[in-house]
């Protein structure tokens, strides 16, 4: 079964600095998708960034980028120029190409210090 | 596009009672998902619909849980004979089947407390 591990329960970053959130996953499949979702306090979860496993190029969305290491099964999220609004729970998620259930990690709570 | 909505947002019930939650997906989305999220954990998949057909069910979905999507639009999740272990946030998400790696859009969730 596919598992997703986020080894950092909490992280903090100074406003305007860069922070990296870690995620590893376990799978024997070659066709899959990886996601980072953000869940602000008492608000709904929104997609931050998505990576297709078949793409070698790391995905980037404005201040958010990933470091996708397929052989190492690692999928970290880098947030540059951190803003107060980035404070939230961040969940790494895996989805098989053929299935529809998404497997989530336990999350990392990010605090941004002014 | 008003996003995914869920009602009620909060539900407090006594152990043994039945509860029903509703999810209204984004209107053109044909896929609908239910997840359960307990405190300090990531969401766990419960079940998924494509149109009105329930295509996948997690082993987490015990016999006390039933989900429907009668006309391929809104969905309901019912929990019978609630137990304290059912206390959690129940999340609904929807997506378009067109894209295999498509984004799932999440609703705000229904927080269930069983006393």
PDB file of C-alpha atoms in Angstrom:
ATOM      1  CA  UNK A   1       0.000   0.000   0.000  1.00  0.00           C
ATOM      2  CA  UNK A   2       1.135   3.492  -0.725  1.00  0.00           C
ATOM      3  CA  UNK A   3       2.160   5.539   2.288  1.00  0.00           C
ATOM      4  CA  UNK A   4       3.078   9.186   2.635  1.00  0.00           C
ATOM      5  CA  UNK A   5       5.365  10.395   5.414  1.00  0.00           C
ATOM      6  CA  UNK A   6       5.868  13.938   6.586  1.00  0.00           C
ATOM      7  CA  UNK A   7       8.559  13.842   9.228  1.00  0.00           C
ATOM      8  CA  UNK A   8       8.232  17.456  10.367  1.00  0.00           C
ATOM      9  CA  UNK A   9       5.123  17.971  12.520  1.00  0.00           C
ATOM     10  CA  UNK A  10       5.947  21.675  12.886  1.00  0.00           C
ATOM     11  CA  UNK A  11       8.150  24.178  11.105  1.00  0.00           C
ATOM     12  CA  UNK A  12       8.628  27.892  11.510  1.00  0.00           C
ATOM     13  CA  UNK A  13      10.096  30.529   9.224  1.00  0.00           C
ATOM     14  CA  UNK A  14      10.793  34.210   9.421  1.00  0.00           C
ATOM     15  CA  UNK A  15       8.752  36.382   7.123  1.00  0.00           C
ATOM     16  CA  UNK A  16      10.475  36.878   3.736  1.00  0.00           C
ATOM     17  CA  UNK A  17      12.746  33.874   4.242  1.00  0.00           C
ATOM     18  CA  UNK A  18      12.672  30.440   2.618  1.00  0.00           C
ATOM     19  CA  UNK A  19      11.480  27.203   4.153  1.00  0.00           C
ATOM     20  CA  UNK A  20      11.440  23.618   2.886  1.00  0.00           C
ATOM     21  CA  UNK A  21       8.871  21.046   3.948  1.00  0.00           C
ATOM     22  CA  UNK A  22       9.777  17.391   3.548  1.00  0.00           C
ATOM     23  CA  UNK A  23       7.713  14.503   2.219  1.00  0.00           C
ATOM     24  CA  UNK A  24       8.594  10.940   1.346  1.00  0.00           C
ATOM     25  CA  UNK A  25       6.336   8.278  -0.093  1.00  0.00           C
ATOM     26  CA  UNK A  26       6.396   4.600  -0.715  1.00  0.00           C
ATOM     27  CA  UNK A  27       5.063   3.039  -3.889  1.00  0.00           C
ATOM     28  CA  UNK A  28       5.858   0.371  -6.420  1.00  0.00           C
ATOM     29  CA  UNK A  29       3.910   2.123  -9.159  1.00  0.00           C
ATOM     30  CA  UNK A  30       5.361   4.221 -11.955  1.00  0.00           C
ATOM     31  CA  UNK A  31       2.229   6.189 -12.828  1.00  0.00           C
ATOM     32  CA  UNK A  32       1.203   8.543 -10.064  1.00  0.00           C
ATOM     33  CA  UNK A  33       0.690  12.141  -9.039  1.00  0.00           C
ATOM     34  CA  UNK A  34       1.951  14.081  -6.053  1.00  0.00           C
ATOM     35  CA  UNK A  35       0.335  17.114  -4.479  1.00  0.00           C
ATOM     36  CA  UNK A  36       0.897  19.670  -1.769  1.00  0.00           C
ATOM     37  CA  UNK A  37      -2.279  21.006  -0.169  1.00  0.00           C
ATOM     38  CA  UNK A  38      -2.560  23.922   2.248  1.00  0.00           C
ATOM     39  CA  UNK A  39      -5.165  23.972   5.024  1.00  0.00           C
ATOM     40  CA  UNK A  40      -5.365  27.348   6.800  1.00  0.00           C
ATOM     41  CA  UNK A  41      -6.903  27.368  10.287  1.00  0.00           C
ATOM     42  CA  UNK A  42     -10.670  26.768  10.073  1.00  0.00           C
ATOM     43  CA  UNK A  43     -10.591  27.075   6.308  1.00  0.00           C
ATOM     44  CA  UNK A  44     -10.823  24.610   3.488  1.00  0.00           C
ATOM     45  CA  UNK A  45      -7.947  22.804   1.901  1.00  0.00           C
ATOM     46  CA  UNK A  46      -6.568  24.254  -1.312  1.00  0.00           C
ATOM     47  CA  UNK A  47      -4.074  22.896  -3.809  1.00  0.00           C
ATOM     48  CA  UNK A  48      -0.652  24.525  -3.726  1.00  0.00           C
ATOM     49  CA  UNK A  49       1.207  22.565  -6.363  1.00  0.00           C
ATOM     50  CA  UNK A  50       1.016  19.315  -8.357  1.00  0.00           C
ATOM     51  CA  UNK A  51       3.676  17.061  -9.881  1.00  0.00           C
ATOM     52  CA  UNK A  52       3.191  14.290 -12.425  1.00  0.00           C
ATOM     53  CA  UNK A  53       5.591  11.417 -11.808  1.00  0.00           C
ATOM     54  CA  UNK A  54       6.444  11.097 -15.498  1.00  0.00           C
ATOM     55  CA  UNK A  55       7.688  14.670 -15.652  1.00  0.00           C
ATOM     56  CA  UNK A  56      11.318  15.169 -14.748  1.00  0.00           C
ATOM     57  CA  UNK A  57      11.010  18.927 -14.438  1.00  0.00           C
ATOM     58  CA  UNK A  58      10.132  20.160 -10.983  1.00  0.00           C
ATOM     59  CA  UNK A  59       6.816  21.993 -10.754  1.00  0.00           C
ATOM     60  CA  UNK A  60       6.789  25.682  -9.834  1.00  0.00           C
ATOM     61  CA  UNK A  61       3.920  27.982  -8.889  1.00  0.00           C
ATOM     62  CA  UNK A  62       5.054  31.512  -8.115  1.00  0.00           C
ATOM     63  CA  UNK A  63       6.795  31.356  -4.707  1.00  0.00           C
ATOM     64  CA  UNK A  64       6.191  27.619  -4.375  1.00  0.00           C
ATOM     65  CA  UNK A  65       8.397  24.973  -5.950  1.00  0.00           C
ATOM     66  CA  UNK A  66       9.060  21.309  -5.418  1.00  0.00           C
ATOM     67  CA  UNK A  67      12.133  19.128  -5.418  1.00  0.00           C
ATOM     68  CA  UNK A  68      10.930  15.839  -6.867  1.00  0.00           C
ATOM     69  CA  UNK A  69      13.428  13.028  -6.484  1.00  0.00           C
ATOM     70  CA  UNK A  70      11.710  10.021  -8.031  1.00  0.00           C
ATOM     71  CA  UNK A  71      14.393   7.445  -7.252  1.00  0.00           C
ATOM     72  CA  UNK A  72      14.536   8.555  -3.642  1.00  0.00           C
ATOM     73  CA  UNK A  73      10.733   8.864  -3.488  1.00  0.00           C
ATOM     74  CA  UNK A  74      11.059  12.328  -2.070  1.00  0.00           C
ATOM     75  CA  UNK A  75       8.824  15.325  -2.778  1.00  0.00           C
ATOM     76  CA  UNK A  76       9.733  18.443  -0.808  1.00  0.00           C
ATOM     77  CA  UNK A  77       8.030  21.830  -0.984  1.00  0.00           C
ATOM     78  CA  UNK A  78      10.032  25.046  -0.973  1.00  0.00           C
ATOM     79  CA  UNK A  79       8.309  28.285  -0.065  1.00  0.00           C
ATOM     80  CA  UNK A  80      10.308  31.381  -0.979  1.00  0.00           C
ATOM     81  CA  UNK A  81       9.768  34.876   0.394  1.00  0.00           C
ATOM     82  CA  UNK A  82       7.436  33.517   3.080  1.00  0.00           C
ATOM     83  CA  UNK A  83       4.396  35.614   3.894  1.00  0.00           C
ATOM     84  CA  UNK A  84       2.189  35.696   6.982  1.00  0.00           C
ATOM     85  CA  UNK A  85      -0.625  34.237   4.895  1.00  0.00           C
ATOM     86  CA  UNK A  86       1.445  31.115   4.267  1.00  0.00           C
ATOM     87  CA  UNK A  87       0.854  30.015   7.868  1.00  0.00           C
ATOM     88  CA  UNK A  88      -1.188  26.805   7.674  1.00  0.00           C
ATOM     89  CA  UNK A  89      -1.088  23.025   7.797  1.00  0.00           C
ATOM     90  CA  UNK A  90       0.574  21.627   4.705  1.00  0.00           C
ATOM     91  CA  UNK A  91      -0.291  18.139   3.520  1.00  0.00           C
ATOM     92  CA  UNK A  92       1.632  16.077   1.026  1.00  0.00           C
ATOM     93  CA  UNK A  93      -0.564  13.690  -0.949  1.00  0.00           C
ATOM     94  CA  UNK A  94      -0.118  10.801  -3.374  1.00  0.00           C
ATOM     95  CA  UNK A  95      -2.527   9.517  -5.953  1.00  0.00           C
ATOM     96  CA  UNK A  96      -2.065   6.528  -8.205  1.00  0.00           C
ATOM     97  CA  UNK A  97      -2.714   7.112 -11.887  1.00  0.00           C
ATOM     98  CA  UNK A  98      -5.414   4.456 -11.918  1.00  0.00           C
ATOM     99  CA  UNK A  99      -7.056   5.069  -8.589  1.00  0.00           C
ATOM    100  CA  UNK A 100      -9.012   7.933  -7.211  1.00  0.00           C
ATOM    101  CA  UNK A 101      -8.257   7.773  -3.526  1.00  0.00           C
ATOM    102  CA  UNK A 102      -5.618  10.205  -2.394  1.00  0.00           C
ATOM    103  CA  UNK A 103      -3.225   9.241   0.394  1.00  0.00           C
ATOM    104  CA  UNK A 104      -2.232  12.094   2.654  1.00  0.00           C
ATOM    105  CA  UNK A 105       0.642  12.543   5.056  1.00  0.00           C
ATOM    106  CA  UNK A 106       0.027  13.622   8.638  1.00  0.00           C
ATOM    107  CA  UNK A 107       0.818  17.229   7.805  1.00  0.00           C
ATOM    108  CA  UNK A 108       3.316  19.914   8.777  1.00  0.00           C
ATOM    109  CA  UNK A 109       2.159  22.969  10.683  1.00  0.00           C
ATOM    110  CA  UNK A 110       3.974  26.023   9.328  1.00  0.00           C
ATOM    111  CA  UNK A 111       4.283  29.143  11.446  1.00  0.00           C
ATOM    112  CA  UNK A 112       5.453  32.391   9.871  1.00  0.00           C
ATOM    113  CA  UNK A 113       7.063  34.864  12.259  1.00  0.00           C
ATOM    114  CA  UNK A 114       6.808  38.585  11.495  1.00  0.00           C
TER     115      UNK A 114
ATOM    116  CA  UNK B   1     -18.625  28.803  -9.428  1.00  0.00           C
ATOM    117  CA  UNK B   2     -19.340  28.838  -5.725  1.00  0.00           C
ATOM    118  CA  UNK B   3     -17.026  26.001  -4.797  1.00  0.00           C
ATOM    119  CA  UNK B   4     -17.818  22.849  -2.850  1.00  0.00           C
ATOM    120  CA  UNK B   5     -20.268  23.393  -0.014  1.00  0.00           C
ATOM    121  CA  UNK B   6     -21.038  21.172   2.940  1.00  0.00           C
ATOM    122  CA  UNK B   7     -23.851  21.250   5.464  1.00  0.00           C
ATOM    123  CA  UNK B   8     -24.020  21.391   8.352  1.00  0.00           C
ATOM    124  CA  UNK B   9     -20.630  22.833   9.260  1.00  0.00           C
ATOM    125  CA  UNK B  10     -20.859  21.492  12.790  1.00  0.00           C
ATOM    126  CA  UNK B  11     -22.884  18.671  14.274  1.00  0.00           C
ATOM    127  CA  UNK B  12     -23.025  17.544  17.877  1.00  0.00           C
ATOM    128  CA  UNK B  13     -24.862  14.324  18.526  1.00  0.00           C
ATOM    129  CA  UNK B  14     -25.254  11.773  21.240  1.00  0.00           C
ATOM    130  CA  UNK B  15     -23.796   8.313  20.903  1.00  0.00           C
ATOM    131  CA  UNK B  16     -26.206   5.970  19.180  1.00  0.00           C
ATOM    132  CA  UNK B  17     -27.946   8.648  17.126  1.00  0.00           C
ATOM    133  CA  UNK B  18     -27.922   8.776  13.333  1.00  0.00           C
ATOM    134  CA  UNK B  19     -26.494  11.750  11.464  1.00  0.00           C
ATOM    135  CA  UNK B  20     -26.526  12.796   7.820  1.00  0.00           C
ATOM    136  CA  UNK B  21     -24.220  15.236   6.081  1.00  0.00           C
ATOM    137  CA  UNK B  22     -24.685  16.835   2.698  1.00  0.00           C
ATOM    138  CA  UNK B  23     -22.139  17.832   0.078  1.00  0.00           C
ATOM    139  CA  UNK B  24     -22.810  19.986  -2.986  1.00  0.00           C
ATOM    140  CA  UNK B  25     -19.917  19.719  -5.440  1.00  0.00           C
ATOM    141  CA  UNK B  26     -18.861  22.223  -8.060  1.00  0.00           C
ATOM    142  CA  UNK B  27     -21.657  22.029 -10.619  1.00  0.00           C
ATOM    143  CA  UNK B  28     -19.805  20.583 -13.597  1.00  0.00           C
ATOM    144  CA  UNK B  29     -17.744  18.109 -11.571  1.00  0.00           C
ATOM    145  CA  UNK B  30     -18.739  14.489 -12.089  1.00  0.00           C
ATOM    146  CA  UNK B  31     -16.484  12.984  -9.418  1.00  0.00           C
ATOM    147  CA  UNK B  32     -17.179  13.329  -5.719  1.00  0.00           C
ATOM    148  CA  UNK B  33     -15.105  12.087  -2.793  1.00  0.00           C
ATOM    149  CA  UNK B  34     -15.609  11.750   0.944  1.00  0.00           C
ATOM    150  CA  UNK B  35     -12.718  11.866   3.400  1.00  0.00           C
ATOM    151  CA  UNK B  36     -12.447  11.754   7.176  1.00  0.00           C
ATOM    152  CA  UNK B  37      -9.889  13.827   9.041  1.00  0.00           C
ATOM    153  CA  UNK B  38      -9.135  13.338  12.713  1.00  0.00           C
ATOM    154  CA  UNK B  39      -7.248  15.850  14.805  1.00  0.00           C
ATOM    155  CA  UNK B  40      -3.591  16.069  13.899  1.00  0.00           C
ATOM    156  CA  UNK B  41      -3.898  13.763  10.920  1.00  0.00           C
ATOM    157  CA  UNK B  42      -4.272  14.079   7.195  1.00  0.00           C
ATOM    158  CA  UNK B  43      -7.552  13.230   5.482  1.00  0.00           C
ATOM    159  CA  UNK B  44      -8.331   9.545   4.948  1.00  0.00           C
ATOM    160  CA  UNK B  45     -10.247   8.415   1.893  1.00  0.00           C
ATOM    161  CA  UNK B  46     -13.696   6.959   2.547  1.00  0.00           C
ATOM    162  CA  UNK B  47     -15.477   6.655  -0.782  1.00  0.00           C
ATOM    163  CA  UNK B  48     -15.776   8.051  -4.291  1.00  0.00           C
ATOM    164  CA  UNK B  49     -18.544   8.534  -6.855  1.00  0.00           C
ATOM    165  CA  UNK B  50     -18.434   9.055 -10.557  1.00  0.00           C
ATOM    166  CA  UNK B  51     -21.777  10.574 -11.421  1.00  0.00           C
ATOM    167  CA  UNK B  52     -24.295   8.537  -9.373  1.00  0.00           C
ATOM    168  CA  UNK B  53     -22.193   5.361  -9.211  1.00  0.00           C
ATOM    169  CA  UNK B  54     -20.227   4.627  -6.060  1.00  0.00           C
ATOM    170  CA  UNK B  55     -17.040   3.155  -7.512  1.00  0.00           C
ATOM    171  CA  UNK B  56     -14.704   2.798  -4.547  1.00  0.00           C
ATOM    172  CA  UNK B  57     -15.151   2.269  -0.834  1.00  0.00           C
ATOM    173  CA  UNK B  58     -12.414   2.222   1.761  1.00  0.00           C
ATOM    174  CA  UNK B  59     -12.330  -0.474   4.404  1.00  0.00           C
ATOM    175  CA  UNK B  60     -12.678   2.464   6.810  1.00  0.00           C
ATOM    176  CA  UNK B  61     -16.286   2.731   5.656  1.00  0.00           C
ATOM    177  CA  UNK B  62     -17.950   0.355   8.086  1.00  0.00           C
ATOM    178  CA  UNK B  63     -21.485  -0.995   7.754  1.00  0.00           C
ATOM    179  CA  UNK B  64     -22.744   1.939   9.791  1.00  0.00           C
ATOM    180  CA  UNK B  65     -21.685   4.350   7.065  1.00  0.00           C
ATOM    181  CA  UNK B  66     -23.578   4.818   3.827  1.00  0.00           C
ATOM    182  CA  UNK B  67     -23.124   7.345   1.067  1.00  0.00           C
ATOM    183  CA  UNK B  68     -25.365   8.219  -1.825  1.00  0.00           C
ATOM    184  CA  UNK B  69     -25.333  10.482  -4.820  1.00  0.00           C
ATOM    185  CA  UNK B  70     -28.788   9.827  -6.255  1.00  0.00           C
ATOM    186  CA  UNK B  71     -28.806  12.126  -9.259  1.00  0.00           C
ATOM    187  CA  UNK B  72     -25.118  12.587  -9.772  1.00  0.00           C
ATOM    188  CA  UNK B  73     -25.199  16.001  -8.177  1.00  0.00           C
ATOM    189  CA  UNK B  74     -25.182  16.411  -4.385  1.00  0.00           C
ATOM    190  CA  UNK B  75     -24.177  13.583  -2.075  1.00  0.00           C
ATOM    191  CA  UNK B  76     -25.127  12.527   1.426  1.00  0.00           C
ATOM    192  CA  UNK B  77     -23.094  10.625   3.987  1.00  0.00           C
ATOM    193  CA  UNK B  78     -25.056   8.945   6.754  1.00  0.00           C
ATOM    194  CA  UNK B  79     -23.627   7.468   9.918  1.00  0.00           C
ATOM    195  CA  UNK B  80     -25.921   5.179  11.868  1.00  0.00           C
ATOM    196  CA  UNK B  81     -25.590   4.434  15.588  1.00  0.00           C
ATOM    197  CA  UNK B  82     -22.777   6.937  16.010  1.00  0.00           C
ATOM    198  CA  UNK B  83     -19.844   6.095  18.255  1.00  0.00           C
ATOM    199  CA  UNK B  84     -17.376   8.424  19.947  1.00  0.00           C
ATOM    200  CA  UNK B  85     -14.715   7.225  17.536  1.00  0.00           C
ATOM    201  CA  UNK B  86     -16.728   8.755  14.700  1.00  0.00           C
ATOM    202  CA  UNK B  87     -15.868  12.235  15.976  1.00  0.00           C
ATOM    203  CA  UNK B  88     -13.903  13.843  13.159  1.00  0.00           C
ATOM    204  CA  UNK B  89     -14.025  16.349  10.326  1.00  0.00           C
ATOM    205  CA  UNK B  90     -15.783  14.906   7.280  1.00  0.00           C
ATOM    206  CA  UNK B  91     -14.503  16.442   4.072  1.00  0.00           C
ATOM    207  CA  UNK B  92     -16.048  16.341   0.647  1.00  0.00           C
ATOM    208  CA  UNK B  93     -14.151  17.018  -2.567  1.00  0.00           C
ATOM    209  CA  UNK B  94     -15.030  17.075  -6.242  1.00  0.00           C
ATOM    210  CA  UNK B  95     -13.174  16.919  -9.524  1.00  0.00           C
ATOM    211  CA  UNK B  96     -13.572  16.521 -13.256  1.00  0.00           C
ATOM    212  CA  UNK B  97     -12.994  13.074 -14.690  1.00  0.00           C
ATOM    213  CA  UNK B  98     -11.433  14.597 -17.773  1.00  0.00           C
ATOM    214  CA  UNK B  99      -8.004  14.960 -16.187  1.00  0.00           C
ATOM    215  CA  UNK B 100      -6.339  11.921 -14.641  1.00  0.00           C
ATOM    216  CA  UNK B 101      -4.172  14.041 -12.445  1.00  0.00           C
ATOM    217  CA  UNK B 102      -6.837  16.622 -11.875  1.00  0.00           C
ATOM    218  CA  UNK B 103      -7.145  18.663  -8.752  1.00  0.00           C
ATOM    219  CA  UNK B 104      -9.677  17.728  -6.132  1.00  0.00           C
ATOM    220  CA  UNK B 105     -11.483  20.782  -4.778  1.00  0.00           C
ATOM    221  CA  UNK B 106     -12.335  20.474  -1.115  1.00  0.00           C
ATOM    222  CA  UNK B 107     -15.276  21.790   0.832  1.00  0.00           C
ATOM    223  CA  UNK B 108     -15.016  23.354   4.294  1.00  0.00           C
ATOM    224  CA  UNK B 109     -15.957  20.120   6.021  1.00  0.00           C
ATOM    225  CA  UNK B 110     -18.519  19.043   8.599  1.00  0.00           C
ATOM    226  CA  UNK B 111     -17.142  18.688  12.096  1.00  0.00           C
ATOM    227  CA  UNK B 112     -18.886  15.888  13.963  1.00  0.00           C
ATOM    228  CA  UNK B 113     -18.701  15.601  17.728  1.00  0.00           C
ATOM    229  CA  UNK B 114     -20.213  12.501  19.325  1.00  0.00           C
ATOM    230  CA  UNK B 115     -20.827  12.858  23.051  1.00  0.00           C
TER     231      UNK B 115
END
